[in-house]
Coordinates of C-alpha atoms and ligand atoms in Angstrom, one line a residue:
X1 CA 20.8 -16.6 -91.7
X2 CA 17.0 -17.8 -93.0
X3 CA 14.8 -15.2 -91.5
X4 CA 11.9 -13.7 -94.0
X5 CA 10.6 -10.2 -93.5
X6 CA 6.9 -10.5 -91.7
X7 CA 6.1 -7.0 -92.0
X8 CA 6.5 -3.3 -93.1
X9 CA 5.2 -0.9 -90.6
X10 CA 5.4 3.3 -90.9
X11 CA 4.4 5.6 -87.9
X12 CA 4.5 9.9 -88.4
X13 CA 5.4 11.3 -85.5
X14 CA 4.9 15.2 -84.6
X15 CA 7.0 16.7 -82.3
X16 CA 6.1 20.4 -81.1
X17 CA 8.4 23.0 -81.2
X18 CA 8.2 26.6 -79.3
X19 CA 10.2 28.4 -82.2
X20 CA 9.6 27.2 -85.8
X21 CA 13.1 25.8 -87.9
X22 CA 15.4 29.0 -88.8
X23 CA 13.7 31.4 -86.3
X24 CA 10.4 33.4 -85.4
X25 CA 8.7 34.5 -88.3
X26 CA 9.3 37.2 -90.6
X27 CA 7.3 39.9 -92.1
X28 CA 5.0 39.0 -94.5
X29 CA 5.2 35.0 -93.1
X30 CA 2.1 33.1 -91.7
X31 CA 1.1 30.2 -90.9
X32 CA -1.6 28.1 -93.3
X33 CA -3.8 26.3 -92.4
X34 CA -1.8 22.9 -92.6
X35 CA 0.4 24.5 -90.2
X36 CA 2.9 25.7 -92.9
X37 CA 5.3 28.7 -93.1
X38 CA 6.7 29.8 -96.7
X39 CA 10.2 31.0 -95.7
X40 CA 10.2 34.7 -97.6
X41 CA 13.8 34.2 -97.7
X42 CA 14.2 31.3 -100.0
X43 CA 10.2 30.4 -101.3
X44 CA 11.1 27.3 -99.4
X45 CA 8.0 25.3 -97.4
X46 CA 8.5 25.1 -94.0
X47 CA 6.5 23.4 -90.7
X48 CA 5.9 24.6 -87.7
X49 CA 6.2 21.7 -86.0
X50 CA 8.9 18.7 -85.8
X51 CA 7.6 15.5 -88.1
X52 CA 9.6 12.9 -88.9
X53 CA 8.3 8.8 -90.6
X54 CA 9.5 6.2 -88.7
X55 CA 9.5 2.9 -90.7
X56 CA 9.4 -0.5 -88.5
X57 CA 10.6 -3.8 -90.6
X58 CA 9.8 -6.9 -88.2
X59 CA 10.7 -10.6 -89.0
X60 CA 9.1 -13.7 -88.9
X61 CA 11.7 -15.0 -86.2
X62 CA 10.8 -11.9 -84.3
X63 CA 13.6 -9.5 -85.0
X64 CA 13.3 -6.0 -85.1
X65 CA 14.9 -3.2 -87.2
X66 CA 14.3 0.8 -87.5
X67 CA 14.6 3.3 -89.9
X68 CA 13.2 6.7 -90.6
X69 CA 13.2 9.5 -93.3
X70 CA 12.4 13.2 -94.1
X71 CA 8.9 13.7 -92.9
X72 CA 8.6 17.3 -92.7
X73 CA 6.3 17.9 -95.7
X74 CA 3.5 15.4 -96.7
X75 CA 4.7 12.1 -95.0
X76 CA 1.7 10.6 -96.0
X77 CA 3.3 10.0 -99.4
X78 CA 5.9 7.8 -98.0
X79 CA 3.3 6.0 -95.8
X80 CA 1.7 5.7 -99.2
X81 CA 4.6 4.7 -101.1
X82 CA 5.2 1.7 -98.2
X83 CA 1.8 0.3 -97.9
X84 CA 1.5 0.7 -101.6
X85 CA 4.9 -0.5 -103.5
X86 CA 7.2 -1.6 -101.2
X87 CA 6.1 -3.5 -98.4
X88 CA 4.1 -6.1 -100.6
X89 CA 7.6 -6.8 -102.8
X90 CA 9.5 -7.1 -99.1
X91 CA 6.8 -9.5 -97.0
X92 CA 8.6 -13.1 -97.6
X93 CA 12.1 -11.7 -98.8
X94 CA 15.2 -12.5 -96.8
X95 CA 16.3 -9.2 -95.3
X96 CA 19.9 -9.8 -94.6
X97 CA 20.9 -8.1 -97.9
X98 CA 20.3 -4.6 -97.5
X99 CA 22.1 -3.3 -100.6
X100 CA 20.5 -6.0 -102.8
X101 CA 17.3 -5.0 -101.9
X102 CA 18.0 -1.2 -102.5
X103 CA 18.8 -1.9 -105.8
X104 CA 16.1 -3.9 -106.3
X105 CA 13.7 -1.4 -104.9
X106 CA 15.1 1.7 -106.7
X107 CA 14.2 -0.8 -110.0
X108 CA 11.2 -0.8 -109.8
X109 CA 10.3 2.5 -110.3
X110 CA 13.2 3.7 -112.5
X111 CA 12.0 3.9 -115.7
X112 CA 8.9 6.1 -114.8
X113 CA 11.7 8.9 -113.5
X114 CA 11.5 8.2 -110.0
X115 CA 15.3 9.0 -109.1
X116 CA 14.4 11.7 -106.3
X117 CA 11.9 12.8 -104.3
X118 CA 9.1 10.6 -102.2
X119 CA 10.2 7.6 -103.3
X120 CA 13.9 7.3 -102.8
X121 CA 13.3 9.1 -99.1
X122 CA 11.1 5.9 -98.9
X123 CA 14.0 3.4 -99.8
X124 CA 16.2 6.0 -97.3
X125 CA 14.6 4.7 -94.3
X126 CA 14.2 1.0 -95.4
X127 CA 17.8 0.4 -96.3
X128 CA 18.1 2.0 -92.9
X129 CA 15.8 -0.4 -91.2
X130 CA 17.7 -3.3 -93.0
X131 CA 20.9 -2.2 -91.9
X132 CA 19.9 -2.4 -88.3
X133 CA 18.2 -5.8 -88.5
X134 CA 21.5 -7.0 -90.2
X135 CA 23.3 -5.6 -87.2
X136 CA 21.0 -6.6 -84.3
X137 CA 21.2 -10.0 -86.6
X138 CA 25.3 -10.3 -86.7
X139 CA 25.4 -8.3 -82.8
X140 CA 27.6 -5.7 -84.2
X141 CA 27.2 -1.9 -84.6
X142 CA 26.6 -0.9 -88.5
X143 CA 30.0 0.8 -88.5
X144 CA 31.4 -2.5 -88.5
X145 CA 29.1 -3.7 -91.1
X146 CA 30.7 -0.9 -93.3
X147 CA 34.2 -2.1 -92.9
X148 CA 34.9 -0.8 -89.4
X149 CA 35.0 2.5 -87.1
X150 CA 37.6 5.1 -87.8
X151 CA 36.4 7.7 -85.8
X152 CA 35.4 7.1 -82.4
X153 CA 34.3 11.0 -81.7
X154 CA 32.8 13.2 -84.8
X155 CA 33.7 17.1 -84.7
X156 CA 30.1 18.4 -84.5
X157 CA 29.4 22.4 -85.9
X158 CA 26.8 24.5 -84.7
X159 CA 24.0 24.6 -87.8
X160 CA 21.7 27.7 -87.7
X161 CA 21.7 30.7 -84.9
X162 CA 17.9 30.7 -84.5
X163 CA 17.4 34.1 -83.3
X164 CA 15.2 37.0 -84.3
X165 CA 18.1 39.8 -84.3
X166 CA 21.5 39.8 -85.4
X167 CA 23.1 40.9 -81.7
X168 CA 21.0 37.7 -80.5
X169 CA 22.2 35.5 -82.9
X170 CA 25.6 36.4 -82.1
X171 CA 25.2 36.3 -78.4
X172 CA 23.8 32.4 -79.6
X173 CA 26.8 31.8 -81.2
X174 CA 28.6 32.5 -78.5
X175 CA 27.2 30.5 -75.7
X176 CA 27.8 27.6 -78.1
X177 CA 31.8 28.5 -78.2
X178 CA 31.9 28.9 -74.6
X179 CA 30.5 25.0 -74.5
X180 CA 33.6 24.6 -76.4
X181 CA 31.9 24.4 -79.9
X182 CA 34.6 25.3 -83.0
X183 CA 32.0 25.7 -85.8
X184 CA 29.3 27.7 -86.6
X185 CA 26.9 27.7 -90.0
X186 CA 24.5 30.9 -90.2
X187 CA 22.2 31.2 -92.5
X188 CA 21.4 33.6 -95.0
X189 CA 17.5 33.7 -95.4
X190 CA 17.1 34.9 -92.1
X191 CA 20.3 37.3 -92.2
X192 CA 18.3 40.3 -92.4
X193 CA 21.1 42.9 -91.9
X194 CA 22.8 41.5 -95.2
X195 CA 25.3 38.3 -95.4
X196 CA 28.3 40.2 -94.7
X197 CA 27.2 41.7 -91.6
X198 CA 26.2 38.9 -90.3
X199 CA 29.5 37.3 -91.4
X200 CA 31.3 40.3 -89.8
X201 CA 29.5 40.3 -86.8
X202 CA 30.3 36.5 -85.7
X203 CA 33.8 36.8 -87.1
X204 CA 34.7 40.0 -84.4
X205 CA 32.6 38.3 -81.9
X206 CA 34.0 34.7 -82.1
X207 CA 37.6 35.3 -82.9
X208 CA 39.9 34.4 -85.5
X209 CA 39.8 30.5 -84.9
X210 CA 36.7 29.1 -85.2
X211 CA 35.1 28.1 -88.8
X212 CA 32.7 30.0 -89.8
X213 CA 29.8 28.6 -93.0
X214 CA 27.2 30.6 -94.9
X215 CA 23.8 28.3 -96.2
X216 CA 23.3 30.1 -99.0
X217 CA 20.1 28.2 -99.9
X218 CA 20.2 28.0 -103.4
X219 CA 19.4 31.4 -104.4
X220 CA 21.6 33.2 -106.3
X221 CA 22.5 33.1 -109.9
X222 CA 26.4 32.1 -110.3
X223 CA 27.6 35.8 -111.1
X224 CA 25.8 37.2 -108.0
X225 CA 27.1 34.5 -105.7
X226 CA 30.9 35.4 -106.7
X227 CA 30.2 38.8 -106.1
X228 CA 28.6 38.0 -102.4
X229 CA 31.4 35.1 -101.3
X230 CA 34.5 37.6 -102.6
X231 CA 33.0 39.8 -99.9
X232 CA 33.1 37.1 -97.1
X233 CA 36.2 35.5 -98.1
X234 CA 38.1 38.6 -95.6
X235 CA 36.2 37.7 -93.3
X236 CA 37.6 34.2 -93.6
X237 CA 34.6 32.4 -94.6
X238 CA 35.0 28.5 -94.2
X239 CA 32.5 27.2 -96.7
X240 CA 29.8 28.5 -98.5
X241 CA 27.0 25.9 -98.8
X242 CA 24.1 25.9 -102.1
X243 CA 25.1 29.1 -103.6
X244 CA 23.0 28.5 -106.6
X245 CA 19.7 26.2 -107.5
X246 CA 20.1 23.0 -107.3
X247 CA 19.7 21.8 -110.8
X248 CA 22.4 25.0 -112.0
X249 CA 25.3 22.2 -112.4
X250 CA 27.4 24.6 -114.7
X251 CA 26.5 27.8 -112.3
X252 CA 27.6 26.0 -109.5
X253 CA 30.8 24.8 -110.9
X254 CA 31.1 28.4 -112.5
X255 CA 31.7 29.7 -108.7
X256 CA 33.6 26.6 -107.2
X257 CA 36.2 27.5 -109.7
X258 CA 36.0 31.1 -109.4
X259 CA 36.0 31.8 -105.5
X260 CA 38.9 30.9 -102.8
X261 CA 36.7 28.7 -100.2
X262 CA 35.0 25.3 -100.6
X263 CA 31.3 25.3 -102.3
X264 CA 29.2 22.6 -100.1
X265 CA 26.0 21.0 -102.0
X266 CA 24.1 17.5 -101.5
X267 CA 21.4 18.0 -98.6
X268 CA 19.0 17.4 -101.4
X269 CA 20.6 14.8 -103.7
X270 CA 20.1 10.9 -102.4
X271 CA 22.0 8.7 -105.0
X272 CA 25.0 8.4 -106.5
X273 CA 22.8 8.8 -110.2
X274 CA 22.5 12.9 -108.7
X275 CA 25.8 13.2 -107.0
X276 CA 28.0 11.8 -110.3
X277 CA 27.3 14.6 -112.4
X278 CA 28.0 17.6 -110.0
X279 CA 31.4 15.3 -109.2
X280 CA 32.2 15.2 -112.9
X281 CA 31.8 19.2 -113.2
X282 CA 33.7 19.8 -110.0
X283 CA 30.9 21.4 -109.0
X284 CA 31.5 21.2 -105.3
X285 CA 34.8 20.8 -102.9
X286 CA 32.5 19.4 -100.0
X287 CA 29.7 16.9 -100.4
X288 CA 26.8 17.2 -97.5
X289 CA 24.9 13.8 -97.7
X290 CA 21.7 13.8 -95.8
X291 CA 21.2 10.5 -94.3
X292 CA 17.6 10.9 -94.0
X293 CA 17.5 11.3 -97.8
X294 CA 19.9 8.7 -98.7
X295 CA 19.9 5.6 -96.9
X296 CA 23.3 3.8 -95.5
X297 CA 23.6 2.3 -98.4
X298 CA 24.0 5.0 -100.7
X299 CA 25.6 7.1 -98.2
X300 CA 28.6 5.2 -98.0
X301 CA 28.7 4.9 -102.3
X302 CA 28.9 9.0 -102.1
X303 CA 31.2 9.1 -99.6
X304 CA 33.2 6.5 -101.7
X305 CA 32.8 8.4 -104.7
X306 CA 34.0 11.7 -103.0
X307 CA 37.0 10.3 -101.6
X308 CA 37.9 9.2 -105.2
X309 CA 37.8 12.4 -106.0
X310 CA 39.4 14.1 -103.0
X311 CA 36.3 15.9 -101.9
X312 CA 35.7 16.4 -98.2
X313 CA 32.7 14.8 -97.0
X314 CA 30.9 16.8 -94.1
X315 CA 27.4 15.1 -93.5
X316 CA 24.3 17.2 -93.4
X317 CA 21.6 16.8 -90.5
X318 CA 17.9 17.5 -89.9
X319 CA 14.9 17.2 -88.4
X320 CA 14.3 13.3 -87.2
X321 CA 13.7 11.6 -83.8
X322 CA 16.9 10.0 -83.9
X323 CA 17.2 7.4 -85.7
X324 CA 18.8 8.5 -89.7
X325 CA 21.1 10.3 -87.2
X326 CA 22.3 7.4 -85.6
X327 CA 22.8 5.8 -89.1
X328 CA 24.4 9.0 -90.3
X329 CA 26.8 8.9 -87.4
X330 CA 27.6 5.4 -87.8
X331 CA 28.0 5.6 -91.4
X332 CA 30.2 8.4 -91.1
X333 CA 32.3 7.3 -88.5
X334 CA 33.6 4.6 -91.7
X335 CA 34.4 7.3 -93.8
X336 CA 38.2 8.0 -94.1
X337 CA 38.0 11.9 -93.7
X338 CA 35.5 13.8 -91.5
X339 CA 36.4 17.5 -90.7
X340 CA 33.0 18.1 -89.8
X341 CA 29.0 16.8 -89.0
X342 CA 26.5 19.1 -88.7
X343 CA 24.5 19.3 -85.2
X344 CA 20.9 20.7 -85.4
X345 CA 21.3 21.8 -81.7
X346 CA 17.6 22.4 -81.4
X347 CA 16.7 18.8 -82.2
X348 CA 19.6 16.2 -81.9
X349 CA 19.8 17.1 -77.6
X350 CA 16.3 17.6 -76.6
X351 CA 14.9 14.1 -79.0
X352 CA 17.7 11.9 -77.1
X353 CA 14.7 11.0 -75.0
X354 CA 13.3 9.4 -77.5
X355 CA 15.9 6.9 -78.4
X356 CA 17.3 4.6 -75.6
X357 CA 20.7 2.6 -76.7
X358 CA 20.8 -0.9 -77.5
X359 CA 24.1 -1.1 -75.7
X360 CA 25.3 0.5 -72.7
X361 CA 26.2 3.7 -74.0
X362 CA 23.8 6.5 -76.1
X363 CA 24.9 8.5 -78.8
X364 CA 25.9 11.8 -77.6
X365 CA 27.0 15.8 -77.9
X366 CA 28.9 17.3 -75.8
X367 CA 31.7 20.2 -76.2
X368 CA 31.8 20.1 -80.0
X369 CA 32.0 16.6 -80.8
X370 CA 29.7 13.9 -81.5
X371 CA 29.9 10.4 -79.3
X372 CA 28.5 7.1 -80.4
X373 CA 26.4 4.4 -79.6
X374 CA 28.5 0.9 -78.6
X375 CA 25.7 -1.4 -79.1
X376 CA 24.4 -3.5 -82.2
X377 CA 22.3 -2.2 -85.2
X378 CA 21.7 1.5 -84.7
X379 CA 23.2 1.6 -81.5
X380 CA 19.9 3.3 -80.6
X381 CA 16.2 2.3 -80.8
X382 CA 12.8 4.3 -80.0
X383 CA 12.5 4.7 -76.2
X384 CA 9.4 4.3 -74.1
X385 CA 8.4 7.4 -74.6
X386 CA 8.4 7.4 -78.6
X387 CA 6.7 3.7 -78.7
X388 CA 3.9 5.1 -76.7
X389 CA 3.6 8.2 -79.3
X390 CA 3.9 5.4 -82.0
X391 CA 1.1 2.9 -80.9
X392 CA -0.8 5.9 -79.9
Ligands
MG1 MG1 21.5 23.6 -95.9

């Protein structure tokens, strides 16, 4: 397999959206002047549109692979980071090695502290793009790639009830289970009639069976976050997710031990450097890799590592066009157990159009479960529509 990679190519793409990610504003929210919101709820910086960076690797025998990461905030860094660092070390290299050259790449910059941020969302979506050239190369999906598909449908739950009042959220919530959707994630910053309310409210609307998650979103000190799960635990609460800040290891741990449902943590972790040490402290009994953060490659080392360690796995998702999500769905279709994905309702259905498969079937979501893509690579690839945004 001689093939050398010709070029490194990243395109932003913007993707309007009528009601900004976790609702309509609050008080005291506006929009600045870059078109950001600052979430009251949990100081967190928010757009008001979709963005996503798609990354392009193309070969000199003219093969073709995809990948993409996190662009919601300043994905000029990562175009940055790929024009600057990363595509001069790839132009020339064999790219039928994806985790080789991860390592490689996550090397270079090591010793200056880059284990996080930018740079390793960077590395997400070329070990992505890798990935699918060495399945488009080898004509089999990357599931097989990964030691072969064990789940041929992924139980999909409903993440975030975007909806400016509780009844509306709960009537939201309920249009979802009657499209035969068992799962249902709310989330606190925008639960303005208190956590347990809210809790309350969807448990009496949606019946005893269906699981029911908090995203806490990191804000509570581990004594306050006791207190506030005890309370939902009744109401049979089915994880709580980021109870505490993300670098609070100890605090974390503090309420794993101390409450009676799974903590969930990892959308923001992307190696298996950041997930060891919340493993060692049992911090968490559900790990939430974001694929858009991690790359295949260390995806699957995570999900290894948590199945080690007899910690559920239940994949995060975000905002993208597509393509992480295809990765994340055909890297977790290898993993042994899989109670649950998350499905971002308001983008994973209405950006389909933007991927067409490279098979004969798309990647799907339909009552409560996740279907996959049958051909090589990805299984999807941008569609008309998106290469026109992208040349654009
Ligand atoms: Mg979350």
């Amino acid at each position: 397999m001689n093939d050398r990679i010709e070029r490194v190519t990243t395109y932003i793409v913007e993707i309007p959206r009528e009601v900004p990610y976790l609702g309509p504003l609050r008080p005291g929210e506006t929009v600045n002047r870059r078109g950001y919101i600052v979430r009251q709820g949990n100081r967190t910086l928010y757009p008001t549109s979709d963005r996503s960076v798609v990354l392009r690797i193309d070969t000199e025998k003219g093969l073709t692979g995809w990948g993409e990461t996190y662009g919601i905030v300043a994905p000029e860094a990562v175009r940055a980071i790929v024009d600057d660092v990363v595509a001069p070390v790839l132009e020339g290299r064999n790219p039928f090695a994806p985790a080789v050259i991860h390592e490689d790449l996550y090397d270079l910059m090591r010793v200056r502290g880059f284990f996080g941020g930018f740079y390793l969302d960077t590395l997400a979506a070329v070990d992505i793009a890798l990935w699918d050239l060495l399945g488009r190369r080898l004509g089999v999906p990357i599931s097989t790639l990964l030691g072969g598909r064990r789940h041929k449908r992924i139980p999909a739950y409903v993440s975030g009830l975007p909806k400016a009042t509780l009844p509306e959220r709960v009537e939201f919530a309920r249009e979802w289970q009657a499209k035969g959707y068992r799962g249902f994630k709310f989330a606190a910053v925008v639960a303005d009639d208190g956590v347990e309310a809210e809790m309350a409210a969807l448990r009496e609307a949606l019946g005893p069976e269906p699981d029911i998650m908090v995203d806490l979103h990191w804000r509570h000190t581990a004594a306050e976050a006791i207190r506030l799960i005890r309370r939902l635990e009744p109401h049979r609460l089915a994880f709580a997710e980021a109870p505490c800040p993300p670098e609070d290891i100890a605090g974390t741990a503090e309420v794993a031990r101390a409450v009676g449902v799974p903590v969930a943590i990892g959308e923001e972790l992307r190696t298996v450097f950041e997930w060891q040490p919340r493993m060692n402290a049992r911090s968490f009994g559900i790990g939430q890799p974001e694929m858009g953060r991690t790359g295949i490659t260390e995806f699957i080392r995570i999900g290894a590592l948590c199945h080690a360690q007899n910690l559920a796995v239940m994949p995060h998702a975000t905002i993208g066009v597509g393509l992480f999500m295809a990765a994340s769905l055909q890297a977790s279709s290898a993993l042994q157990k899989l109670p649950w994905h998350e499905y971002q309702h308001s983008i994973f259905t209405p950006n389909l159009s933007l991927t067409h498969p490279t098979g004969t079937r798309h990647m799907g979501c339909e009552a409560g479960f996740y279907t996959l893509p049958d051909g090589p690579g990805l299984g999807v690839e941008p569609g008309a529509e998106m290469l026109t945004r992208l040349e654009g």
